[in-house]
PDB file of C-alpha atoms in Angstrom:
ATOM      1  CA  MET W   1      79.732 124.792  98.113  1.00 93.00           C
ATOM      2  CA  TYR W   2      82.130 123.666 100.840  1.00 98.00           C
ATOM      3  CA  ARG W   3      84.960 126.056 101.661  1.00 98.00           C
ATOM      4  CA  VAL W   4      88.044 123.908 102.213  1.00 98.00           C
ATOM      5  CA  GLY W   5      91.443 124.552 103.763  1.00 98.00           C
ATOM      6  CA  ILE W   6      94.569 122.406 103.382  1.00 98.00           C
ATOM      7  CA  VAL W   7      97.169 122.223 106.141  1.00 98.00           C
ATOM      8  CA  GLY W   8     100.620 121.138 105.006  1.00 98.00           C
ATOM      9  CA  CYS W   9     101.428 121.883 101.365  1.00 98.00           C
ATOM     10  CA  GLY W  10     103.963 119.166 100.535  1.00 95.00           C
ATOM     11  CA  GLY W  11     103.757 116.300  98.048  1.00 92.00           C
ATOM     12  CA  ILE W  12     100.519 114.554  99.008  1.00 95.00           C
ATOM     13  CA  ALA W  13      98.773 117.899  99.527  1.00 97.00           C
ATOM     14  CA  GLN W  14      99.093 118.519  95.789  1.00 96.00           C
ATOM     15  CA  VAL W  15      96.822 115.518  95.198  1.00 95.00           C
ATOM     16  CA  HIS W  16      94.252 116.767  97.722  1.00 97.00           C
ATOM     17  CA  ALA W  17      94.303 120.250  96.204  1.00 97.00           C
ATOM     18  CA  ALA W  18      93.795 118.878  92.686  1.00 96.00           C
ATOM     19  CA  VAL W  19      90.786 116.839  93.821  1.00 96.00           C
ATOM     20  CA  VAL W  20      89.203 119.701  95.764  1.00 97.00           C
ATOM     21  CA  ASP W  21      89.653 121.874  92.685  1.00 96.00           C
ATOM     22  CA  GLN W  22      87.947 119.272  90.465  1.00 95.00           C
ATOM     23  CA  LEU W  23      84.882 118.666  92.612  1.00 97.00           C
ATOM     24  CA  LYS W  24      81.836 120.804  91.929  1.00 96.00           C
ATOM     25  CA  GLU W  25      80.864 121.003  95.587  1.00 97.00           C
ATOM     26  CA  THR W  26      84.211 122.245  96.961  1.00 98.00           C
ATOM     27  CA  GLU W  27      86.523 125.211  96.615  1.00 98.00           C
ATOM     28  CA  LEU W  28      90.045 125.517  97.985  1.00 98.00           C
ATOM     29  CA  ALA W  29      89.691 128.695 100.025  1.00 98.00           C
ATOM     30  CA  ALA W  30      92.935 128.607 102.028  1.00 98.00           C
ATOM     31  CA  CYS W  31      96.123 126.687 102.657  1.00 98.00           C
ATOM     32  CA  ALA W  32      98.662 126.776 105.459  1.00 98.00           C
ATOM     33  CA  ASP W  33     102.255 125.650 105.869  1.00 98.00           C
ATOM     34  CA  ILE W  34     105.065 126.559 108.248  1.00 97.00           C
ATOM     35  CA  VAL W  35     107.203 126.983 105.107  1.00 97.00           C
ATOM     36  CA  PRO W  36     105.557 130.111 103.645  1.00 97.00           C
ATOM     37  CA  ARG W  37     106.719 129.575 100.045  1.00 97.00           C
ATOM     38  CA  ARG W  38     104.881 126.226  99.862  1.00 97.00           C
ATOM     39  CA  ALA W  39     101.588 127.716 101.018  1.00 98.00           C
ATOM     40  CA  GLU W  40     102.058 130.705  98.730  1.00 98.00           C
ATOM     41  CA  ALA W  41     102.738 128.476  95.718  1.00 98.00           C
ATOM     42  CA  MET W  42      99.559 126.483  96.312  1.00 98.00           C
ATOM     43  CA  ALA W  43      97.527 129.608  96.970  1.00 98.00           C
ATOM     44  CA  SER W  44      98.768 131.181  93.753  1.00 98.00           C
ATOM     45  CA  ARG W  45      97.906 128.082  91.732  1.00 97.00           C
ATOM     46  CA  TYR W  46      94.343 127.759  93.022  1.00 97.00           C
ATOM     47  CA  GLY W  47      93.414 131.357  93.745  1.00 97.00           C
ATOM     48  CA  SER W  48      93.213 130.871  97.506  1.00 98.00           C
ATOM     49  CA  ARG W  49      94.853 132.559 100.507  1.00 98.00           C
ATOM     50  CA  ALA W  50      98.065 131.436 102.166  1.00 98.00           C
ATOM     51  CA  TYR W  51      98.761 131.258 105.893  1.00 98.00           C
ATOM     52  CA  ARG W  52     101.715 130.309 108.042  1.00 98.00           C
ATOM     53  CA  SER W  53      99.756 128.223 110.528  1.00 98.00           C
ATOM     54  CA  MET W  54      96.543 126.296 110.864  1.00 98.00           C
ATOM     55  CA  GLU W  55      95.586 128.464 113.811  1.00 98.00           C
ATOM     56  CA  GLU W  56      95.836 131.649 111.768  1.00 98.00           C
ATOM     57  CA  MET W  57      93.913 130.072 108.903  1.00 98.00           C
ATOM     58  CA  LEU W  58      91.040 128.950 111.126  1.00 98.00           C
ATOM     59  CA  GLU W  59      90.930 132.318 112.851  1.00 97.00           C
ATOM     60  CA  LYS W  60      90.710 134.349 109.637  1.00 98.00           C
ATOM     61  CA  GLU W  61      88.739 132.032 107.351  1.00 98.00           C
ATOM     62  CA  ARG W  62      85.240 130.613 107.654  1.00 97.00           C
ATOM     63  CA  LEU W  63      85.860 127.030 106.566  1.00 98.00           C
ATOM     64  CA  ASP W  64      83.612 124.003 106.335  1.00 98.00           C
ATOM     65  CA  ALA W  65      86.408 121.411 106.235  1.00 98.00           C
ATOM     66  CA  VAL W  66      90.163 121.044 106.478  1.00 98.00           C
ATOM     67  CA  HIS W  67      92.469 118.461 104.928  1.00 98.00           C
ATOM     68  CA  LEU W  68      95.412 117.466 107.108  1.00 98.00           C
ATOM     69  CA  CYS W  69      98.511 116.681 105.033  1.00 98.00           C
ATOM     70  CA  THR W  70     101.028 117.228 107.812  1.00 98.00           C
ATOM     71  CA  PRO W  71     103.514 114.952 109.635  1.00 98.00           C
ATOM     72  CA  HIS W  72     101.776 111.993 111.265  1.00 98.00           C
ATOM     73  CA  SER W  73     102.078 113.087 114.883  1.00 98.00           C
ATOM     74  CA  LEU W  74     100.217 116.339 114.114  1.00 98.00           C
ATOM     75  CA  HIS W  75      97.073 114.750 112.683  1.00 98.00           C
ATOM     76  CA  THR W  76      95.329 114.155 115.993  1.00 98.00           C
ATOM     77  CA  PRO W  77      96.036 117.540 117.656  1.00 98.00           C
ATOM     78  CA  MET W  78      95.129 119.372 114.464  1.00 98.00           C
ATOM     79  CA  ALA W  79      91.900 117.398 114.123  1.00 98.00           C
ATOM     80  CA  ALA W  80      91.057 118.270 117.720  1.00 98.00           C
ATOM     81  CA  LEU W  81      91.677 121.962 116.999  1.00 98.00           C
ATOM     82  CA  ALA W  82      89.433 121.870 113.936  1.00 98.00           C
ATOM     83  CA  ALA W  83      86.716 120.095 115.919  1.00 98.00           C
ATOM     84  CA  GLU W  84      86.772 122.867 118.526  1.00 98.00           C
ATOM     85  CA  MET W  85      86.073 125.309 115.677  1.00 97.00           C
ATOM     86  CA  ASP W  86      83.257 123.087 114.327  1.00 98.00           C
ATOM     87  CA  VAL W  87      85.191 122.359 111.123  1.00 98.00           C
ATOM     88  CA  ALA W  88      84.980 118.903 109.509  1.00 98.00           C
ATOM     89  CA  VAL W  89      88.260 117.011 109.049  1.00 98.00           C
ATOM     90  CA  PHE W  90      89.671 114.842 106.278  1.00 98.00           C
ATOM     91  CA  THR W  91      93.060 113.555 107.376  1.00 98.00           C
ATOM     92  CA  GLU W  92      95.851 111.725 105.646  1.00 98.00           C
ATOM     93  CA  LYS W  93      96.857 108.405 107.123  1.00 98.00           C
ATOM     94  CA  PRO W  94      97.678 107.523 109.788  1.00 98.00           C
ATOM     95  CA  PRO W  95      95.044 109.424 111.756  1.00 98.00           C
ATOM     96  CA  ALA W  96      96.944 108.715 115.002  1.00 98.00           C
ATOM     97  CA  VAL W  97     100.333 107.347 116.098  1.00 98.00           C
ATOM     98  CA  SER W  98      99.445 106.028 119.564  1.00 98.00           C
ATOM     99  CA  ARG W  99      96.514 104.631 121.505  1.00 98.00           C
ATOM    100  CA  ASP W 100      96.311 107.849 123.498  1.00 98.00           C
ATOM    101  CA  GLN W 101      96.045 109.862 120.285  1.00 98.00           C
ATOM    102  CA  TRP W 102      93.437 107.467 118.935  1.00 98.00           C
ATOM    103  CA  GLU W 103      91.204 108.046 121.963  1.00 98.00           C
ATOM    104  CA  LYS W 104      91.621 111.810 121.631  1.00 98.00           C
ATOM    105  CA  LEU W 105      90.769 111.567 117.952  1.00 98.00           C
ATOM    106  CA  LYS W 106      87.548 109.733 118.743  1.00 98.00           C
ATOM    107  CA  GLU W 107      86.614 112.611 121.045  1.00 98.00           C
ATOM    108  CA  ALA W 108      87.079 114.998 118.110  1.00 98.00           C
ATOM    109  CA  GLY W 109      85.051 112.665 115.900  1.00 97.00           C
ATOM    110  CA  ARG W 110      82.086 112.992 118.241  1.00 97.00           C
ATOM    111  CA  LYS W 111      82.006 116.741 117.554  1.00 98.00           C
ATOM    112  CA  VAL W 112      82.500 116.900 113.769  1.00 98.00           C
ATOM    113  CA  ARG W 113      82.579 114.610 110.720  1.00 98.00           C
ATOM    114  CA  LEU W 114      86.030 113.092 110.453  1.00 98.00           C
ATOM    115  CA  GLY W 115      87.323 111.003 107.531  1.00 98.00           C
ATOM    116  CA  VAL W 116      90.591 109.213 106.828  1.00 98.00           C
ATOM    117  CA  CYS W 117      92.362 108.930 103.473  1.00 98.00           C
ATOM    118  CA  PHE W 118      92.418 105.169 102.892  1.00 97.00           C
ATOM    119  CA  GLN W 119      91.996 105.763  99.164  1.00 95.00           C
ATOM    120  CA  ASN W 120      92.891 102.246  98.016  1.00 95.00           C
ATOM    121  CA  ARG W 121      89.519 101.022  99.266  1.00 97.00           C
ATOM    122  CA  TYR W 122      88.152 102.778  96.182  1.00 95.00           C
ATOM    123  CA  ASN W 123      90.442 101.067  93.648  1.00 93.00           C
ATOM    124  CA  LEU W 124      88.285  99.358  91.040  1.00 91.00           C
ATOM    125  CA  ASN W 125      90.029  95.986  91.225  1.00 92.00           C
ATOM    126  CA  PHE W 126      89.679  95.961  95.004  1.00 95.00           C
ATOM    127  CA  ARG W 127      85.983  96.796  94.821  1.00 95.00           C
ATOM    128  CA  GLU W 128      85.463  93.896  92.424  1.00 93.00           C
ATOM    129  CA  ALA W 129      87.389  91.483  94.665  1.00 95.00           C
ATOM    130  CA  GLU W 130      85.346  92.716  97.621  1.00 96.00           C
ATOM    131  CA  ARG W 131      82.138  91.994  95.712  1.00 95.00           C
ATOM    132  CA  LEU W 132      83.215  88.496  94.651  1.00 94.00           C
ATOM    133  CA  ILE W 133      84.149  87.592  98.225  1.00 96.00           C
ATOM    134  CA  ALA W 134      80.984  89.065  99.733  1.00 96.00           C
ATOM    135  CA  GLU W 135      78.822  87.120  97.289  1.00 95.00           C
ATOM    136  CA  GLY W 136      80.744  83.886  97.865  1.00 95.00           C
ATOM    137  CA  GLU W 137      81.510  83.542  94.169  1.00 90.00           C
ATOM    138  CA  TYR W 138      84.426  81.170  94.825  1.00 93.00           C
ATOM    139  CA  GLY W 139      83.479  79.764  98.202  1.00 95.00           C
ATOM    140  CA  ALA W 140      84.589  80.738 101.671  1.00 96.00           C
ATOM    141  CA  VAL W 141      87.781  82.690 102.305  1.00 97.00           C
ATOM    142  CA  LEU W 142      90.592  80.583 103.755  1.00 98.00           C
ATOM    143  CA  GLY W 143      93.340  83.165 104.205  1.00 98.00           C
ATOM    144  CA  ALA W 144      95.403  85.886 102.547  1.00 98.00           C
ATOM    145  CA  ARG W 145      98.940  87.078 101.921  1.00 98.00           C
ATOM    146  CA  ALA W 146     100.380  90.448 100.981  1.00 98.00           C
ATOM    147  CA  PHE W 147     103.738  91.818  99.854  1.00 98.00           C
ATOM    148  CA  VAL W 148     104.759  95.475  99.736  1.00 98.00           C
ATOM    149  CA  THR W 149     108.309  95.967  98.445  1.00 97.00           C
ATOM    150  CA  TRP W 150     109.194  99.602  97.857  1.00 97.00           C
ATOM    151  CA  SER W 151     112.321 101.724  97.887  1.00 97.00           C
ATOM    152  CA  ARG W 152     113.186 104.497 100.332  1.00 96.00           C
ATOM    153  CA  GLU W 153     116.757 105.746 100.650  1.00 96.00           C
ATOM    154  CA  GLY W 154     118.300 107.774 103.425  1.00 96.00           C
ATOM    155  CA  ALA W 155     117.599 111.172 101.883  1.00 96.00           C
ATOM    156  CA  TYR W 156     113.857 110.498 101.961  1.00 96.00           C
ATOM    157  CA  TYR W 157     114.115 110.486 105.739  1.00 96.00           C
ATOM    158  CA  THR W 158     116.915 112.939 106.509  1.00 95.00           C
ATOM    159  CA  GLN W 159     115.593 115.720 104.269  1.00 94.00           C
ATOM    160  CA  SER W 160     112.055 115.576 105.623  1.00 95.00           C
ATOM    161  CA  GLY W 161     112.763 116.766 109.147  1.00 93.00           C
ATOM    162  CA  TRP W 162     110.245 114.313 110.630  1.00 97.00           C
ATOM    163  CA  ARG W 163     110.360 110.907 108.943  1.00 97.00           C
ATOM    164  CA  GLY W 164     112.295 108.035 110.477  1.00 97.00           C
ATOM    165  CA  ALA W 165     111.590 109.092 114.089  1.00 97.00           C
ATOM    166  CA  TRP W 166     109.137 107.421 116.460  1.00 96.00           C
ATOM    167  CA  ALA W 167     107.948 110.724 117.923  1.00 97.00           C
ATOM    168  CA  THR W 168     106.960 112.309 114.616  1.00 97.00           C
ATOM    169  CA  GLU W 169     106.403 109.541 112.047  1.00 98.00           C
ATOM    170  CA  GLY W 170     105.289 106.889 114.533  1.00 97.00           C
ATOM    171  CA  GLY W 171     107.055 104.181 112.528  1.00 97.00           C
ATOM    172  CA  SER W 172     107.985 103.902 108.872  1.00 97.00           C
ATOM    173  CA  ALA W 173     107.391 100.997 106.492  1.00 98.00           C
ATOM    174  CA  LEU W 174     104.171  99.875 108.164  1.00 98.00           C
ATOM    175  CA  ILE W 175     102.449 103.062 109.278  1.00 98.00           C
ATOM    176  CA  ASN W 176     103.534 105.188 106.311  1.00 97.00           C
ATOM    177  CA  GLN W 177     103.641 102.918 103.262  1.00 96.00           C
ATOM    178  CA  ALA W 178     102.150  99.458 103.921  1.00 98.00           C
ATOM    179  CA  ILE W 179      99.238 100.591 106.095  1.00 98.00           C
ATOM    180  CA  HIS W 180      97.044 100.759 102.973  1.00 97.00           C
ATOM    181  CA  THR W 181      97.652  97.109 102.104  1.00 98.00           C
ATOM    182  CA  LEU W 182      97.112  95.985 105.677  1.00 98.00           C
ATOM    183  CA  ASP W 183      93.836  97.905 105.651  1.00 98.00           C
ATOM    184  CA  LEU W 184      92.688  96.072 102.520  1.00 98.00           C
ATOM    185  CA  MET W 185      93.461  92.723 104.142  1.00 98.00           C
ATOM    186  CA  VAL W 186      91.334  93.696 107.136  1.00 98.00           C
ATOM    187  CA  ARG W 187      88.506  94.817 104.857  1.00 98.00           C
ATOM    188  CA  LEU W 188      88.489  91.532 102.949  1.00 97.00           C
ATOM    189  CA  LEU W 189      89.008  89.041 105.770  1.00 98.00           C
ATOM    190  CA  GLY W 190      87.441  90.628 108.836  1.00 97.00           C
ATOM    191  CA  LYS W 191      88.137  91.646 112.408  1.00 97.00           C
ATOM    192  CA  PRO W 192      91.741  91.231 113.612  1.00 98.00           C
ATOM    193  CA  GLY W 193      92.563  88.673 116.274  1.00 98.00           C
ATOM    194  CA  PRO W 194      95.919  87.626 117.753  1.00 97.00           C
ATOM    195  CA  ALA W 195      98.975  88.637 115.719  1.00 97.00           C
ATOM    196  CA  GLN W 196     102.700  88.005 115.795  1.00 97.00           C
ATOM    197  CA  CYS W 197     105.055  90.639 114.413  1.00 97.00           C
ATOM    198  CA  HIS W 198     108.764  91.235 113.838  1.00 96.00           C
ATOM    199  CA  MET W 199     110.320  94.518 112.702  1.00 97.00           C
ATOM    200  CA  SER W 200     113.856  95.246 111.573  1.00 96.00           C
ATOM    201  CA  ASN W 201     116.062  97.821 109.917  1.00 93.00           C
ATOM    202  CA  ARG W 202     117.610  96.222 106.854  1.00 89.00           C
ATOM    203  CA  HIS W 203     119.457  99.010 105.099  1.00 92.00           C
ATOM    204  CA  LEU W 204     119.125 102.298 106.989  1.00 92.00           C
ATOM    205  CA  GLN W 205     120.762 101.483 110.315  1.00 91.00           C
ATOM    206  CA  GLY W 206     122.124 104.663 111.840  1.00 91.00           C
ATOM    207  CA  VAL W 207     119.907 106.766 109.555  1.00 95.00           C
ATOM    208  CA  ILE W 208     116.458 106.080 111.019  1.00 96.00           C
ATOM    209  CA  GLU W 209     115.332 104.768 114.387  1.00 95.00           C
ATOM    210  CA  THR W 210     112.146 103.229 112.958  1.00 97.00           C
ATOM    211  CA  GLU W 211     111.596 100.064 110.907  1.00 97.00           C
ATOM    212  CA  ASP W 212     112.184  99.683 107.196  1.00 97.00           C
ATOM    213  CA  THR W 213     110.920  96.078 107.179  1.00 97.00           C
ATOM    214  CA  VAL W 214     108.027  94.311 108.918  1.00 97.00           C
ATOM    215  CA  GLU W 215     106.658  90.783 108.742  1.00 97.00           C
ATOM    216  CA  ALA W 216     103.620  89.506 110.578  1.00 98.00           C
ATOM    217  CA  PHE W 217     101.404  86.477 111.045  1.00 98.00           C
ATOM    218  CA  LEU W 218      97.861  87.761 111.396  1.00 98.00           C
ATOM    219  CA  THR W 219      94.482  86.384 112.360  1.00 98.00           C
ATOM    220  CA  LEU W 220      91.718  88.162 110.423  1.00 98.00           C
ATOM    221  CA  GLY W 221      88.137  87.008 110.747  1.00 98.00           C
ATOM    222  CA  GLY W 222      89.509  83.836 112.313  1.00 98.00           C
ATOM    223  CA  ARG W 223      91.642  83.109 109.239  1.00 98.00           C
ATOM    224  CA  PRO W 224      95.424  83.325 108.753  1.00 98.00           C
ATOM    225  CA  GLY W 225      97.111  86.208 106.985  1.00 98.00           C
ATOM    226  CA  LEU W 226     100.765  86.563 106.018  1.00 98.00           C
ATOM    227  CA  PHE W 227     102.045  90.110 105.690  1.00 98.00           C
ATOM    228  CA  TYR W 228     105.440  91.377 104.523  1.00 98.00           C
ATOM    229  CA  ALA W 229     106.524  94.934 103.794  1.00 98.00           C
ATOM    230  CA  SER W 230     109.915  96.506 103.219  1.00 98.00           C
ATOM    231  CA  ASN W 231     111.326  99.820 102.015  1.00 97.00           C
ATOM    232  CA  ALA W 232     114.663  98.151 101.250  1.00 96.00           C
ATOM    233  CA  TYR W 233     113.841  97.005  97.711  1.00 97.00           C
ATOM    234  CA  ALA W 234     115.407  98.386  94.500  1.00 96.00           C
ATOM    235  CA  ALA W 235     112.139  99.837  93.145  1.00 96.00           C
ATOM    236  CA  ASN W 236     108.564 100.717  94.050  1.00 95.00           C
ATOM    237  CA  ALA W 237     107.116  97.433  92.829  1.00 95.00           C
ATOM    238  CA  PRO W 238     103.361  96.884  92.457  1.00 93.00           C
ATOM    239  CA  VAL W 239     101.754  95.698  95.688  1.00 95.00           C
ATOM    240  CA  LEU W 240     100.595  92.093  95.664  1.00 97.00           C
ATOM    241  CA  LEU W 241      97.580  91.033  97.709  1.00 98.00           C
ATOM    242  CA  GLU W 242      96.167  87.533  97.297  1.00 97.00           C
ATOM    243  CA  VAL W 243      93.100  86.021  98.934  1.00 97.00           C
ATOM    244  CA  GLN W 244      92.749  82.245  98.933  1.00 97.00           C
ATOM    245  CA  THR W 245      89.220  80.885  98.827  1.00 96.00           C
ATOM    246  CA  GLU W 246      87.871  77.346  98.644  1.00 95.00           C
ATOM    247  CA  GLN W 247      87.783  77.385  94.860  1.00 93.00           C
ATOM    248  CA  ALA W 248      90.249  80.032  93.684  1.00 93.00           C
ATOM    249  CA  ALA W 249      92.951  82.533  94.513  1.00 95.00           C
ATOM    250  CA  LEU W 250      92.080  86.185  93.909  1.00 95.00           C
ATOM    251  CA  ARG W 251      95.245  88.143  93.232  1.00 95.00           C
ATOM    252  CA  LEU W 252      95.331  91.948  93.223  1.00 95.00           C
ATOM    253  CA  GLU W 253      98.431  93.456  91.651  1.00 93.00           C
ATOM    254  CA  GLY W 254      98.638  96.992  90.351  1.00 85.00           C
ATOM    255  CA  SER W 255      95.301  97.743  88.669  1.00 85.00           C
ATOM    256  CA  ALA W 256      94.628  94.093  87.791  1.00 90.00           C
ATOM    257  CA  LEU W 257      92.570  91.349  89.383  1.00 93.00           C
ATOM    258  CA  GLU W 258      93.596  87.796  88.547  1.00 93.00           C
ATOM    259  CA  VAL W 259      91.479  84.797  89.495  1.00 92.00           C
ATOM    260  CA  ARG W 260      93.211  81.412  89.570  1.00 89.00           C
ATOM    261  CA  GLY W 261      90.985  78.362  89.989  1.00 85.00           C
ATOM    262  CA  GLY W 262      92.560  75.003  89.236  1.00 69.00           C
ATOM    263  CA  ASP W 263      93.923  75.180  85.697  1.00 67.00           C
ATOM    264  CA  ASP W 264      91.791  78.203  84.842  1.00 70.00           C
ATOM    265  CA  VAL W 265      93.231  81.705  85.048  1.00 68.00           C
ATOM    266  CA  SER W 266      91.308  84.858  84.259  1.00 77.00           C
ATOM    267  CA  ARG W 267      92.848  88.307  84.440  1.00 67.00           C
ATOM    268  CA  ARG W 268      91.057  91.610  84.258  1.00 67.00           C
ATOM    269  CA  THR W 269      92.758  94.989  84.222  1.00 67.00           C
ATOM    270  CA  PHE W 270      90.589  97.867  85.378  1.00 66.00           C
ATOM    271  CA  ARG W 271      91.007 101.098  83.483  1.00 63.00           C
ATOM    272  CA  ALA W 272      91.027 104.093  85.762  1.00 59.00           C
ATOM    273  CA  PRO W 273      91.927 107.778  85.480  1.00 59.00           C
ATOM    274  CA  GLU W 274      95.601 108.617  85.599  1.00 65.00           C
ATOM    275  CA  PRO W 275      96.856 108.848  89.182  1.00 60.00           C
ATOM    276  CA  LEU W 276      97.006 112.403  90.463  1.00 59.00           C
ATOM    277  CA  GLY W 277     100.243 111.651  92.297  1.00 54.00           C
ATOM    278  CA  LYS W 278     102.795 108.867  92.158  1.00 57.00           C
ATOM    279  CA  GLY W 279     101.491 105.814  90.340  1.00 57.00           C
ATOM    280  CA  TYR W 280     102.001 103.418  93.247  1.00 56.00           C
ATOM    281  CA  TRP W 281      99.788 105.626  95.460  1.00 52.00           C
ATOM    282  CA  GLY W 282      96.857 104.256  93.470  1.00 61.00           C
ATOM    283  CA  ASN W 283      94.089 106.226  91.784  1.00 69.00           C
ATOM    284  CA  GLY W 284      91.495 106.250  94.533  1.00 89.00           C
ATOM    285  CA  HIS W 285      91.990 109.765  95.900  1.00 93.00           C
ATOM    286  CA  LEU W 286      89.302 111.350  93.731  1.00 94.00           C
ATOM    287  CA  PRO W 287      86.488 108.881  94.555  1.00 95.00           C
ATOM    288  CA  CYS W 288      87.532 108.748  98.212  1.00 96.00           C
ATOM    289  CA  ILE W 289      87.466 112.512  98.746  1.00 97.00           C
ATOM    290  CA  ARG W 290      84.338 112.882  96.627  1.00 97.00           C
ATOM    291  CA  ASP W 291      82.608 110.278  98.791  1.00 98.00           C
ATOM    292  CA  PHE W 292      83.628 112.141 101.951  1.00 98.00           C
ATOM    293  CA  TYR W 293      81.881 115.295 100.769  1.00 98.00           C
ATOM    294  CA  ARG W 294      78.879 113.341  99.529  1.00 98.00           C
ATOM    295  CA  CYS W 295      78.448 111.895 103.018  1.00 98.00           C
ATOM    296  CA  LEU W 296      79.050 115.312 104.561  1.00 97.00           C
ATOM    297  CA  ARG W 297      76.200 116.655 102.437  1.00 97.00           C
ATOM    298  CA  THR W 298      73.740 113.765 102.921  1.00 97.00           C
ATOM    299  CA  GLY W 299      74.586 112.804 106.500  1.00 97.00           C
ATOM    300  CA  GLU W 300      75.220 109.195 105.469  1.00 97.00           C
ATOM    301  CA  PRO W 301      78.019 107.230 107.175  1.00 96.00           C
ATOM    302  CA  PHE W 302      81.392 107.586 105.445  1.00 98.00           C
ATOM    303  CA  MET W 303      83.195 104.299 104.772  1.00 97.00           C
ATOM    304  CA  ASN W 304      86.445 105.794 106.069  1.00 98.00           C
ATOM    305  CA  ASP W 305      85.141 107.399 109.233  1.00 98.00           C
ATOM    306  CA  LEU W 306      86.812 106.516 112.534  1.00 98.00           C
ATOM    307  CA  SER W 307      84.575 103.534 113.210  1.00 98.00           C
ATOM    308  CA  GLY W 308      85.287 102.299 109.695  1.00 98.00           C
ATOM    309  CA  VAL W 309      89.082 102.392 110.123  1.00 98.00           C
ATOM    310  CA  GLU W 310      89.299 101.423 113.802  1.00 98.00           C
ATOM    311  CA  ASP W 311      90.063  97.734 113.207  1.00 98.00           C
ATOM    312  CA  THR W 312      93.002  98.657 110.992  1.00 98.00           C
ATOM    313  CA  MET W 313      94.352 101.304 113.341  1.00 98.00           C
ATOM    314  CA  LEU W 314      94.179  99.132 116.437  1.00 98.00           C
ATOM    315  CA  LEU W 315      95.949  96.340 114.556  1.00 98.00           C
ATOM    316  CA  VAL W 316      98.694  98.741 113.434  1.00 98.00           C
ATOM    317  CA  LEU W 317      99.212  99.914 117.015  1.00 98.00           C
ATOM    318  CA  ASP W 318      99.256  96.321 118.245  1.00 98.00           C
ATOM    319  CA  LEU W 319     101.909  95.367 115.679  1.00 98.00           C
ATOM    320  CA  TYR W 320     104.073  98.294 116.741  1.00 98.00           C
ATOM    321  CA  GLU W 321     103.802  97.369 120.399  1.00 96.00           C
ATOM    322  CA  GLN W 322     105.307  94.001 119.488  1.00 95.00           C
ATOM    323  CA  GLY W 323     107.686  94.979 116.709  1.00 94.00           C
ATOM    324  CA  LYS W 324     109.131  98.060 118.341  1.00 90.00           C
ATOM    325  CA  GLN W 325     110.357  96.029 121.314  1.00 84.00           C
ATOM    326  CA  GLY W 326     112.300  93.661 119.075  1.00 77.00           C
ATOM    327  CA  LEU W 327     113.675  96.469 116.920  1.00 78.00           C
ATOM    328  CA  ASN W 328     115.022  98.318 119.943  1.00 60.00           C
ATOM    329  CA  GLY W 329     116.623  95.138 121.279  1.00 52.00           C
TER     330      GLY W 329
END
């Protein structure tokens, strides 16, 4: 039985807590938040203990792992602190917001097991598309395109205390929302090469200093990828990711996988458990977190360890190095 602590008890932490509570091999022993009422509410719900800081929690509890559900810029220093205490880490995305943080995170990863919550890798339609591509069912991959059009208004940023600022969020539309889709493109097509990126602020000028829209021309596994993401849409529309092969186009949208080859179209919708959080977050949190603890128990490599997410993270940082310059004029 792994004794688990959660740091940061906001929205996404509720999903992590629900999963930890469901798994047979884990128990939620403690939770910490700088807003005491949030930690106390979670502790009351799951029969755990509440703390006002991660430091206090680690000092008073004997934990096997911590889940980091805090603002982006805190993930790396908190992971480093846990590693010093020999506590495994499962962190929300992004694991780091700069190249310097990424190097420090890898130091922590050499001391303890460290996993990242890229839960959409576990979506059933994605796993099937991954299998079809790996087996060459429709010939070689030629390229891919992806569209993420969601809605975030000013209050989402101003009421958080940390979103919409480079220092604390590290970006917005790309690193917070669309990073999952970019990660899936990397998984399906291969190692990133040269990229061209443009970022802009379409509807929140004067509210946030980060981007609400990003478009990029990517090279993945030597093949072209078109990527567009924006938080300026009217709704949180289903993400669309399409891979073009020699014989067909494989389109992932919502929980469906559609294969278009010539005049033939086949569509398969994968039934999955109800999402534990917002529907557009996907339903991969349970299998992702379960797999982390399975690998922690067996010693097997975890798909979402630092080496497994490095290509995505370095691409994200590369895109920001380009896009941030244009956004700031």
